[in-house]
JSON list of C-alpha atoms in Angstrom, two decimals:
[
{"chain": "B", "resi": 25, "resn": "UNK", "atom": "CA", "xyz": [108.76, -156.94, 66.78]},
{"chain": "B", "resi": 26, "resn": "UNK", "atom": "CA", "xyz": [111.40, -159.42, 67.92]},
{"chain": "B", "resi": 27, "resn": "UNK", "atom": "CA", "xyz": [112.51, -162.75, 66.52]},
{"chain": "B", "resi": 28, "resn": "UNK", "atom": "CA", "xyz": [112.22, -165.60, 69.02]},
{"chain": "B", "resi": 29, "resn": "UNK", "atom": "CA", "xyz": [112.78, -169.28, 68.20]},
{"chain": "B", "resi": 30, "resn": "UNK", "atom": "CA", "xyz": [112.51, -168.59, 64.47]},
{"chain": "B", "resi": 31, "resn": "UNK", "atom": "CA", "xyz": [109.15, -166.86, 64.89]},
{"chain": "B", "resi": 32, "resn": "UNK", "atom": "CA", "xyz": [108.21, -163.20, 65.06]},
{"chain": "B", "resi": 33, "resn": "UNK", "atom": "CA", "xyz": [106.61, -162.06, 68.30]},
{"chain": "B", "resi": 34, "resn": "UNK", "atom": "CA", "xyz": [105.16, -158.61, 68.73]},
{"chain": "B", "resi": 35, "resn": "UNK", "atom": "CA", "xyz": [105.83, -156.72, 71.94]},
{"chain": "B", "resi": 36, "resn": "UNK", "atom": "CA", "xyz": [105.46, -153.06, 72.69]},
{"chain": "B", "resi": 37, "resn": "UNK", "atom": "CA", "xyz": [105.89, -151.57, 76.17]},
{"chain": "B", "resi": 38, "resn": "UNK", "atom": "CA", "xyz": [103.95, -148.44, 77.04]},
{"chain": "B", "resi": 39, "resn": "UNK", "atom": "CA", "xyz": [104.27, -146.48, 80.29]},
{"chain": "B", "resi": 40, "resn": "UNK", "atom": "CA", "xyz": [101.00, -145.89, 82.16]},
{"chain": "B", "resi": 41, "resn": "UNK", "atom": "CA", "xyz": [101.69, -143.35, 84.95]},
{"chain": "B", "resi": 42, "resn": "UNK", "atom": "CA", "xyz": [98.06, -142.94, 86.09]},
{"chain": "B", "resi": 43, "resn": "UNK", "atom": "CA", "xyz": [97.60, -146.71, 86.25]},
{"chain": "B", "resi": 44, "resn": "UNK", "atom": "CA", "xyz": [100.91, -147.04, 88.11]},
{"chain": "B", "resi": 45, "resn": "UNK", "atom": "CA", "xyz": [99.76, -144.50, 90.73]},
{"chain": "B", "resi": 46, "resn": "UNK", "atom": "CA", "xyz": [96.41, -146.26, 91.21]},
{"chain": "B", "resi": 47, "resn": "UNK", "atom": "CA", "xyz": [98.14, -149.63, 91.38]},
{"chain": "B", "resi": 48, "resn": "UNK", "atom": "CA", "xyz": [100.59, -148.51, 94.07]},
{"chain": "B", "resi": 49, "resn": "UNK", "atom": "CA", "xyz": [97.78, -146.92, 96.09]},
{"chain": "B", "resi": 50, "resn": "UNK", "atom": "CA", "xyz": [95.84, -150.19, 95.94]},
{"chain": "B", "resi": 51, "resn": "UNK", "atom": "CA", "xyz": [98.95, -152.15, 96.92]},
{"chain": "B", "resi": 52, "resn": "UNK", "atom": "CA", "xyz": [99.51, -150.03, 100.04]},
{"chain": "B", "resi": 53, "resn": "UNK", "atom": "CA", "xyz": [95.88, -150.06, 101.16]},
{"chain": "B", "resi": 54, "resn": "UNK", "atom": "CA", "xyz": [95.19, -153.75, 100.49]},
{"chain": "B", "resi": 55, "resn": "UNK", "atom": "CA", "xyz": [98.44, -155.05, 101.99]},
{"chain": "B", "resi": 56, "resn": "UNK", "atom": "CA", "xyz": [98.17, -152.72, 104.99]},
{"chain": "B", "resi": 57, "resn": "UNK", "atom": "CA", "xyz": [94.63, -153.84, 105.79]},
{"chain": "B", "resi": 58, "resn": "UNK", "atom": "CA", "xyz": [95.57, -157.50, 105.31]},
{"chain": "B", "resi": 59, "resn": "UNK", "atom": "CA", "xyz": [98.52, -157.20, 107.69]},
{"chain": "B", "resi": 60, "resn": "UNK", "atom": "CA", "xyz": [96.37, -155.50, 110.33]},
{"chain": "B", "resi": 61, "resn": "UNK", "atom": "CA", "xyz": [93.69, -158.20, 110.12]},
{"chain": "B", "resi": 62, "resn": "UNK", "atom": "CA", "xyz": [95.76, -161.32, 109.55]},
{"chain": "B", "resi": 63, "resn": "UNK", "atom": "CA", "xyz": [99.27, -160.50, 110.72]},
{"chain": "B", "resi": 64, "resn": "UNK", "atom": "CA", "xyz": [98.67, -162.71, 113.76]},
{"chain": "B", "resi": 65, "resn": "UNK", "atom": "CA", "xyz": [97.91, -165.66, 111.49]},
{"chain": "B", "resi": 66, "resn": "UNK", "atom": "CA", "xyz": [101.14, -165.21, 109.54]},
{"chain": "B", "resi": 67, "resn": "UNK", "atom": "CA", "xyz": [103.08, -165.14, 112.82]},
{"chain": "B", "resi": 68, "resn": "UNK", "atom": "CA", "xyz": [101.28, -168.33, 113.95]},
{"chain": "B", "resi": 69, "resn": "UNK", "atom": "CA", "xyz": [102.27, -170.16, 110.75]},
{"chain": "B", "resi": 70, "resn": "UNK", "atom": "CA", "xyz": [105.85, -168.92, 111.16]},
{"chain": "B", "resi": 71, "resn": "UNK", "atom": "CA", "xyz": [105.92, -170.28, 114.72]},
{"chain": "B", "resi": 72, "resn": "UNK", "atom": "CA", "xyz": [104.58, -173.69, 113.66]},
{"chain": "B", "resi": 73, "resn": "UNK", "atom": "CA", "xyz": [107.19, -173.88, 110.90]},
{"chain": "B", "resi": 74, "resn": "UNK", "atom": "CA", "xyz": [109.95, -173.07, 113.40]},
{"chain": "B", "resi": 75, "resn": "UNK", "atom": "CA", "xyz": [108.70, -175.85, 115.69]},
{"chain": "B", "resi": 76, "resn": "UNK", "atom": "CA", "xyz": [108.94, -178.34, 112.80]},
{"chain": "B", "resi": 77, "resn": "UNK", "atom": "CA", "xyz": [112.74, -178.28, 112.54]},
{"chain": "B", "resi": 78, "resn": "UNK", "atom": "CA", "xyz": [113.96, -175.34, 114.71]},
{"chain": "B", "resi": 79, "resn": "UNK", "atom": "CA", "xyz": [115.59, -173.55, 111.77]},
{"chain": "B", "resi": 80, "resn": "UNK", "atom": "CA", "xyz": [114.85, -170.07, 110.44]},
{"chain": "B", "resi": 81, "resn": "UNK", "atom": "CA", "xyz": [111.18, -170.26, 109.34]},
{"chain": "B", "resi": 82, "resn": "UNK", "atom": "CA", "xyz": [111.49, -167.37, 106.89]},
{"chain": "B", "resi": 83, "resn": "UNK", "atom": "CA", "xyz": [113.11, -168.05, 103.54]},
{"chain": "B", "resi": 84, "resn": "UNK", "atom": "CA", "xyz": [114.72, -164.95, 102.07]},
{"chain": "B", "resi": 85, "resn": "UNK", "atom": "CA", "xyz": [115.58, -165.13, 98.39]},
{"chain": "B", "resi": 86, "resn": "UNK", "atom": "CA", "xyz": [117.29, -162.63, 96.12]},
{"chain": "B", "resi": 87, "resn": "UNK", "atom": "CA", "xyz": [115.12, -162.06, 93.06]},
{"chain": "B", "resi": 88, "resn": "UNK", "atom": "CA", "xyz": [115.28, -159.84, 90.01]},
{"chain": "B", "resi": 89, "resn": "UNK", "atom": "CA", "xyz": [112.73, -157.02, 89.99]},
{"chain": "B", "resi": 90, "resn": "UNK", "atom": "CA", "xyz": [111.80, -154.22, 87.65]},
{"chain": "B", "resi": 91, "resn": "UNK", "atom": "CA", "xyz": [114.55, -153.21, 85.21]},
{"chain": "B", "resi": 92, "resn": "UNK", "atom": "CA", "xyz": [116.87, -155.87, 86.61]},
{"chain": "B", "resi": 93, "resn": "UNK", "atom": "CA", "xyz": [117.05, -154.45, 90.15]},
{"chain": "B", "resi": 94, "resn": "UNK", "atom": "CA", "xyz": [117.81, -157.10, 92.78]},
{"chain": "B", "resi": 95, "resn": "UNK", "atom": "CA", "xyz": [115.21, -157.35, 95.55]},
{"chain": "B", "resi": 96, "resn": "UNK", "atom": "CA", "xyz": [114.65, -159.46, 98.66]},
{"chain": "B", "resi": 97, "resn": "UNK", "atom": "CA", "xyz": [111.75, -161.87, 98.42]},
{"chain": "B", "resi": 98, "resn": "UNK", "atom": "CA", "xyz": [110.22, -163.59, 101.47]},
{"chain": "B", "resi": 99, "resn": "UNK", "atom": "CA", "xyz": [108.28, -166.81, 102.06]},
{"chain": "B", "resi": 100, "resn": "UNK", "atom": "CA", "xyz": [107.57, -169.11, 104.96]},
{"chain": "B", "resi": 101, "resn": "UNK", "atom": "CA", "xyz": [110.15, -171.81, 104.37]},
{"chain": "B", "resi": 102, "resn": "UNK", "atom": "CA", "xyz": [108.49, -174.93, 102.97]},
{"chain": "B", "resi": 103, "resn": "UNK", "atom": "CA", "xyz": [111.68, -176.88, 102.30]},
{"chain": "B", "resi": 104, "resn": "UNK", "atom": "CA", "xyz": [114.47, -178.45, 104.33]},
{"chain": "B", "resi": 105, "resn": "UNK", "atom": "CA", "xyz": [117.27, -176.12, 105.52]},
{"chain": "B", "resi": 106, "resn": "UNK", "atom": "CA", "xyz": [119.77, -177.29, 102.86]},
{"chain": "B", "resi": 107, "resn": "UNK", "atom": "CA", "xyz": [117.31, -176.99, 99.97]},
{"chain": "B", "resi": 108, "resn": "UNK", "atom": "CA", "xyz": [119.55, -174.82, 97.78]},
{"chain": "B", "resi": 109, "resn": "UNK", "atom": "CA", "xyz": [122.41, -177.32, 97.94]},
{"chain": "B", "resi": 110, "resn": "UNK", "atom": "CA", "xyz": [120.02, -180.18, 97.17]},
{"chain": "B", "resi": 111, "resn": "UNK", "atom": "CA", "xyz": [118.68, -178.23, 94.20]},
{"chain": "B", "resi": 112, "resn": "UNK", "atom": "CA", "xyz": [122.13, -178.17, 92.60]},
{"chain": "B", "resi": 113, "resn": "UNK", "atom": "CA", "xyz": [122.41, -181.93, 93.15]},
{"chain": "B", "resi": 114, "resn": "UNK", "atom": "CA", "xyz": [118.97, -182.56, 91.63]},
{"chain": "B", "resi": 115, "resn": "UNK", "atom": "CA", "xyz": [119.83, -180.44, 88.59]},
{"chain": "B", "resi": 116, "resn": "UNK", "atom": "CA", "xyz": [123.12, -182.33, 88.18]},
{"chain": "B", "resi": 117, "resn": "UNK", "atom": "CA", "xyz": [121.13, -185.58, 88.15]},
{"chain": "B", "resi": 118, "resn": "UNK", "atom": "CA", "xyz": [118.90, -184.22, 85.38]},
{"chain": "B", "resi": 119, "resn": "UNK", "atom": "CA", "xyz": [115.75, -184.21, 87.52]},
{"chain": "B", "resi": 120, "resn": "UNK", "atom": "CA", "xyz": [114.54, -180.72, 86.57]},
{"chain": "B", "resi": 121, "resn": "UNK", "atom": "CA", "xyz": [111.12, -181.23, 84.97]},
{"chain": "B", "resi": 122, "resn": "UNK", "atom": "CA", "xyz": [110.82, -177.65, 83.66]},
{"chain": "B", "resi": 123, "resn": "UNK", "atom": "CA", "xyz": [111.68, -176.90, 80.03]},
{"chain": "B", "resi": 124, "resn": "UNK", "atom": "CA", "xyz": [113.19, -173.48, 80.75]},
{"chain": "B", "resi": 125, "resn": "UNK", "atom": "CA", "xyz": [115.66, -171.96, 83.24]},
{"chain": "B", "resi": 126, "resn": "UNK", "atom": "CA", "xyz": [113.24, -172.29, 86.19]},
{"chain": "B", "resi": 127, "resn": "UNK", "atom": "CA", "xyz": [113.55, -175.42, 88.39]},
{"chain": "B", "resi": 128, "resn": "UNK", "atom": "CA", "xyz": [110.49, -177.59, 88.94]},
{"chain": "B", "resi": 129, "resn": "UNK", "atom": "CA", "xyz": [109.78, -181.10, 90.26]},
{"chain": "B", "resi": 130, "resn": "UNK", "atom": "CA", "xyz": [106.30, -182.51, 90.84]},
{"chain": "B", "resi": 131, "resn": "UNK", "atom": "CA", "xyz": [107.44, -184.54, 93.86]},
{"chain": "B", "resi": 132, "resn": "UNK", "atom": "CA", "xyz": [110.24, -182.35, 95.15]},
{"chain": "B", "resi": 133, "resn": "UNK", "atom": "CA", "xyz": [112.04, -184.27, 97.94]},
{"chain": "B", "resi": 134, "resn": "UNK", "atom": "CA", "xyz": [113.12, -181.01, 99.58]},
{"chain": "B", "resi": 135, "resn": "UNK", "atom": "CA", "xyz": [109.59, -180.08, 100.69]},
{"chain": "B", "resi": 136, "resn": "UNK", "atom": "CA", "xyz": [108.83, -180.88, 104.34]},
{"chain": "B", "resi": 137, "resn": "UNK", "atom": "CA", "xyz": [105.59, -182.33, 105.71]},
{"chain": "B", "resi": 138, "resn": "UNK", "atom": "CA", "xyz": [104.30, -178.98, 106.97]},
{"chain": "B", "resi": 139, "resn": "UNK", "atom": "CA", "xyz": [105.76, -177.35, 103.87]},
{"chain": "B", "resi": 140, "resn": "UNK", "atom": "CA", "xyz": [103.41, -179.40, 101.69]},
{"chain": "B", "resi": 141, "resn": "UNK", "atom": "CA", "xyz": [100.47, -177.93, 103.60]},
{"chain": "B", "resi": 142, "resn": "UNK", "atom": "CA", "xyz": [101.90, -174.42, 103.28]},
{"chain": "B", "resi": 143, "resn": "UNK", "atom": "CA", "xyz": [102.30, -174.80, 99.53]},
{"chain": "B", "resi": 144, "resn": "UNK", "atom": "CA", "xyz": [98.94, -176.47, 98.91]},
{"chain": "B", "resi": 145, "resn": "UNK", "atom": "CA", "xyz": [97.17, -173.61, 100.66]},
{"chain": "B", "resi": 146, "resn": "UNK", "atom": "CA", "xyz": [99.59, -170.92, 99.36]},
{"chain": "B", "resi": 147, "resn": "UNK", "atom": "CA", "xyz": [100.14, -169.83, 102.97]},
{"chain": "B", "resi": 148, "resn": "UNK", "atom": "CA", "xyz": [103.89, -169.89, 102.34]},
{"chain": "B", "resi": 149, "resn": "UNK", "atom": "CA", "xyz": [103.41, -166.82, 100.12]},
{"chain": "B", "resi": 150, "resn": "UNK", "atom": "CA", "xyz": [101.87, -164.63, 102.84]},
{"chain": "B", "resi": 151, "resn": "UNK", "atom": "CA", "xyz": [105.10, -162.90, 103.99]},
{"chain": "B", "resi": 152, "resn": "UNK", "atom": "CA", "xyz": [105.16, -161.32, 100.54]},
{"chain": "B", "resi": 153, "resn": "UNK", "atom": "CA", "xyz": [102.28, -159.13, 101.70]},
{"chain": "B", "resi": 154, "resn": "UNK", "atom": "CA", "xyz": [104.96, -157.19, 103.59]},
{"chain": "B", "resi": 155, "resn": "UNK", "atom": "CA", "xyz": [107.06, -157.02, 100.41]},
{"chain": "B", "resi": 156, "resn": "UNK", "atom": "CA", "xyz": [104.01, -155.52, 98.68]},
{"chain": "B", "resi": 157, "resn": "UNK", "atom": "CA", "xyz": [103.46, -152.97, 101.45]},
{"chain": "B", "resi": 158, "resn": "UNK", "atom": "CA", "xyz": [107.02, -151.63, 101.26]},
{"chain": "B", "resi": 159, "resn": "UNK", "atom": "CA", "xyz": [106.98, -151.56, 97.47]},
{"chain": "B", "resi": 160, "resn": "UNK", "atom": "CA", "xyz": [109.31, -154.38, 96.47]},
{"chain": "B", "resi": 161, "resn": "UNK", "atom": "CA", "xyz": [106.58, -156.19, 94.54]},
{"chain": "B", "resi": 162, "resn": "UNK", "atom": "CA", "xyz": [102.94, -155.57, 93.64]},
{"chain": "B", "resi": 163, "resn": "UNK", "atom": "CA", "xyz": [99.77, -157.59, 94.20]},
{"chain": "B", "resi": 164, "resn": "UNK", "atom": "CA", "xyz": [99.66, -158.35, 90.46]},
{"chain": "B", "resi": 165, "resn": "UNK", "atom": "CA", "xyz": [102.63, -158.70, 88.15]},
{"chain": "B", "resi": 166, "resn": "UNK", "atom": "CA", "xyz": [105.00, -161.28, 86.66]},
{"chain": "B", "resi": 167, "resn": "UNK", "atom": "CA", "xyz": [106.61, -163.53, 89.25]},
{"chain": "B", "resi": 168, "resn": "UNK", "atom": "CA", "xyz": [110.07, -162.24, 90.14]},
{"chain": "B", "resi": 169, "resn": "UNK", "atom": "CA", "xyz": [112.71, -164.68, 88.83]},
{"chain": "B", "resi": 170, "resn": "UNK", "atom": "CA", "xyz": [116.02, -165.79, 90.30]},
{"chain": "B", "resi": 171, "resn": "UNK", "atom": "CA", "xyz": [119.23, -164.13, 89.00]},
{"chain": "B", "resi": 172, "resn": "UNK", "atom": "CA", "xyz": [120.56, -167.40, 87.55]},
{"chain": "B", "resi": 173, "resn": "UNK", "atom": "CA", "xyz": [117.32, -167.82, 85.60]},
{"chain": "B", "resi": 174, "resn": "UNK", "atom": "CA", "xyz": [117.54, -164.29, 84.19]},
{"chain": "B", "resi": 175, "resn": "UNK", "atom": "CA", "xyz": [121.09, -165.03, 83.03]},
{"chain": "B", "resi": 176, "resn": "UNK", "atom": "CA", "xyz": [119.58, -167.52, 80.58]},
{"chain": "B", "resi": 177, "resn": "UNK", "atom": "CA", "xyz": [116.84, -165.19, 79.29]},
{"chain": "B", "resi": 178, "resn": "UNK", "atom": "CA", "xyz": [116.69, -164.15, 75.66]},
{"chain": "B", "resi": 179, "resn": "UNK", "atom": "CA", "xyz": [116.21, -160.43, 74.86]},
{"chain": "B", "resi": 180, "resn": "UNK", "atom": "CA", "xyz": [112.50, -161.12, 74.31]},
{"chain": "B", "resi": 181, "resn": "UNK", "atom": "CA", "xyz": [112.12, -162.86, 77.69]},
{"chain": "B", "resi": 182, "resn": "UNK", "atom": "CA", "xyz": [113.89, -160.00, 79.49]},
{"chain": "B", "resi": 183, "resn": "UNK", "atom": "CA", "xyz": [110.88, -157.78, 78.76]},
{"chain": "B", "resi": 184, "resn": "UNK", "atom": "CA", "xyz": [109.02, -159.44, 81.66]},
{"chain": "B", "resi": 185, "resn": "UNK", "atom": "CA", "xyz": [111.25, -157.22, 83.84]},
{"chain": "B", "resi": 186, "resn": "UNK", "atom": "CA", "xyz": [109.74, -154.05, 82.34]},
{"chain": "B", "resi": 187, "resn": "UNK", "atom": "CA", "xyz": [107.29, -153.85, 85.26]},
{"chain": "B", "resi": 188, "resn": "UNK", "atom": "CA", "xyz": [107.37, -154.60, 88.99]},
{"chain": "B", "resi": 189, "resn": "UNK", "atom": "CA", "xyz": [106.96, -158.25, 89.90]},
{"chain": "B", "resi": 190, "resn": "UNK", "atom": "CA", "xyz": [103.86, -159.47, 91.68]},
{"chain": "B", "resi": 191, "resn": "UNK", "atom": "CA", "xyz": [102.29, -161.98, 94.05]},
{"chain": "B", "resi": 192, "resn": "UNK", "atom": "CA", "xyz": [99.73, -163.01, 91.42]},
{"chain": "B", "resi": 193, "resn": "UNK", "atom": "CA", "xyz": [100.17, -163.22, 87.67]},
{"chain": "B", "resi": 194, "resn": "UNK", "atom": "CA", "xyz": [98.22, -164.20, 84.56]},
{"chain": "B", "resi": 195, "resn": "UNK", "atom": "CA", "xyz": [99.97, -167.59, 84.42]},
{"chain": "B", "resi": 196, "resn": "UNK", "atom": "CA", "xyz": [98.73, -168.52, 87.91]},
{"chain": "B", "resi": 197, "resn": "UNK", "atom": "CA", "xyz": [95.05, -168.25, 87.00]},
{"chain": "B", "resi": 198, "resn": "UNK", "atom": "CA", "xyz": [95.33, -170.70, 84.09]},
{"chain": "B", "resi": 199, "resn": "UNK", "atom": "CA", "xyz": [93.72, -174.05, 84.94]},
{"chain": "B", "resi": 200, "resn": "UNK", "atom": "CA", "xyz": [96.39, -175.83, 82.89]},
{"chain": "B", "resi": 201, "resn": "UNK", "atom": "CA", "xyz": [99.30, -173.75, 84.15]},
{"chain": "B", "resi": 202, "resn": "UNK", "atom": "CA", "xyz": [101.42, -176.76, 85.08]},
{"chain": "B", "resi": 203, "resn": "UNK", "atom": "CA", "xyz": [101.14, -178.04, 81.51]},
{"chain": "B", "resi": 204, "resn": "UNK", "atom": "CA", "xyz": [102.32, -174.77, 79.96]},
{"chain": "B", "resi": 205, "resn": "UNK", "atom": "CA", "xyz": [105.84, -174.44, 78.62]},
{"chain": "B", "resi": 206, "resn": "UNK", "atom": "CA", "xyz": [108.23, -171.77, 79.85]},
{"chain": "B", "resi": 207, "resn": "UNK", "atom": "CA", "xyz": [107.78, -169.85, 76.59]},
{"chain": "B", "resi": 208, "resn": "UNK", "atom": "CA", "xyz": [103.99, -169.89, 77.08]},
{"chain": "B", "resi": 209, "resn": "UNK", "atom": "CA", "xyz": [104.49, -168.60, 80.63]},
{"chain": "B", "resi": 210, "resn": "UNK", "atom": "CA", "xyz": [106.61, -165.73, 79.29]},
{"chain": "B", "resi": 211, "resn": "UNK", "atom": "CA", "xyz": [104.01, -164.97, 76.61]},
{"chain": "B", "resi": 212, "resn": "UNK", "atom": "CA", "xyz": [101.32, -164.66, 79.31]},
{"chain": "B", "resi": 213, "resn": "UNK", "atom": "CA", "xyz": [103.53, -162.29, 81.33]},
{"chain": "B", "resi": 214, "resn": "UNK", "atom": "CA", "xyz": [104.14, -160.08, 78.30]},
{"chain": "B", "resi": 215, "resn": "UNK", "atom": "CA", "xyz": [100.44, -160.20, 77.42]},
{"chain": "B", "resi": 216, "resn": "UNK", "atom": "CA", "xyz": [99.70, -158.89, 80.92]},
{"chain": "B", "resi": 217, "resn": "UNK", "atom": "CA", "xyz": [102.29, -156.12, 80.61]},
{"chain": "B", "resi": 218, "resn": "UNK", "atom": "CA", "xyz": [100.81, -154.90, 77.34]},
{"chain": "B", "resi": 219, "resn": "UNK", "atom": "CA", "xyz": [97.17, -155.15, 78.47]},
{"chain": "B", "resi": 220, "resn": "UNK", "atom": "CA", "xyz": [97.63, -154.21, 82.13]},
{"chain": "B", "resi": 221, "resn": "UNK", "atom": "CA", "xyz": [94.72, -152.24, 83.58]},
{"chain": "B", "resi": 222, "resn": "UNK", "atom": "CA", "xyz": [92.73, -151.92, 86.79]},
{"chain": "B", "resi": 223, "resn": "UNK", "atom": "CA", "xyz": [90.06, -154.29, 85.44]},
{"chain": "B", "resi": 224, "resn": "UNK", "atom": "CA", "xyz": [92.62, -156.92, 84.44]},
{"chain": "B", "resi": 225, "resn": "UNK", "atom": "CA", "xyz": [94.31, -156.69, 87.85]},
{"chain": "B", "resi": 226, "resn": "UNK", "atom": "CA", "xyz": [90.95, -157.17, 89.60]},
{"chain": "B", "resi": 227, "resn": "UNK", "atom": "CA", "xyz": [90.17, -160.16, 87.38]},
{"chain": "B", "resi": 228, "resn": "UNK", "atom": "CA", "xyz": [93.50, -161.79, 88.28]},
{"chain": "B", "resi": 229, "resn": "UNK", "atom": "CA", "xyz": [93.03, -161.04, 92.00]},
{"chain": "B", "resi": 230, "resn": "UNK", "atom": "CA", "xyz": [89.50, -162.46, 92.22]},
{"chain": "B", "resi": 231, "resn": "UNK", "atom": "CA", "xyz": [90.20, -165.49, 90.05]},
{"chain": "B", "resi": 232, "resn": "UNK", "atom": "CA", "xyz": [93.45, -166.14, 91.92]},
{"chain": "B", "resi": 233, "resn": "UNK", "atom": "CA", "xyz": [91.65, -165.98, 95.27]},
{"chain": "B", "resi": 234, "resn": "UNK", "atom": "CA", "xyz": [88.92, -168.31, 93.98]},
{"chain": "B", "resi": 235, "resn": "UNK", "atom": "CA", "xyz": [91.46, -170.87, 92.80]},
{"chain": "B", "resi": 236, "resn": "UNK", "atom": "CA", "xyz": [93.35, -170.78, 96.11]},
{"chain": "B", "resi": 237, "resn": "UNK", "atom": "CA", "xyz": [90.18, -171.21, 98.18]},
{"chain": "B", "resi": 238, "resn": "UNK", "atom": "CA", "xyz": [87.98, -173.45, 96.04]},
{"chain": "B", "resi": 239, "resn": "UNK", "atom": "CA", "xyz": [89.72, -174.73, 92.92]},
{"chain": "B", "resi": 240, "resn": "UNK", "atom": "CA", "xyz": [93.06, -176.58, 93.08]},
{"chain": "B", "resi": 241, "resn": "UNK", "atom": "CA", "xyz": [92.79, -177.97, 89.53]},
{"chain": "B", "resi": 242, "resn": "UNK", "atom": "CA", "xyz": [95.94, -176.14, 88.47]},
{"chain": "B", "resi": 243, "resn": "UNK", "atom": "CA", "xyz": [98.12, -178.16, 90.83]}
]
């Protein structure tokens, strides 16, 4: 048990080697099949993004993976080319709407016109299928945070790095996810880590796919 914000929170990490093997096998097969079937579509979206402003259409970010290892994380760029510099300016102006170390704005001025479409449809996330295939992240797992965010983590929050990060997580399938606090987000990640199983992963995958295709209530 660990003390967090004057309360006691229980957390116990348990290794699951058989589950880890099955999970990695699923990651390779599912991402490989997806790339074979829809790789052309990802390339088409990348081309359209390049035509929007003629800058690098792929956004490469350094994230923190399992056990604090730094990994490269890819997306189709949905923001203007100088988004990182603008982020610092927005933070300095006190416009961060998140209550934790992560940055969040409902109407982020850095997002481009085509970028709004990419984000609304989650198409901007598709290059991460390659990251899954080569083993940097998994289909399901806590979202990999930025290094500067991890620098502000408490010992309790650092436990979300006990497992490999993922494309989908328990937080993303909550209908009220945008109303949840950062601490509640962390609690959901640690709940997943403790309860992780093949059935839970499948539940997150199917519900996540349903919400992307048919239910945008979490936006």
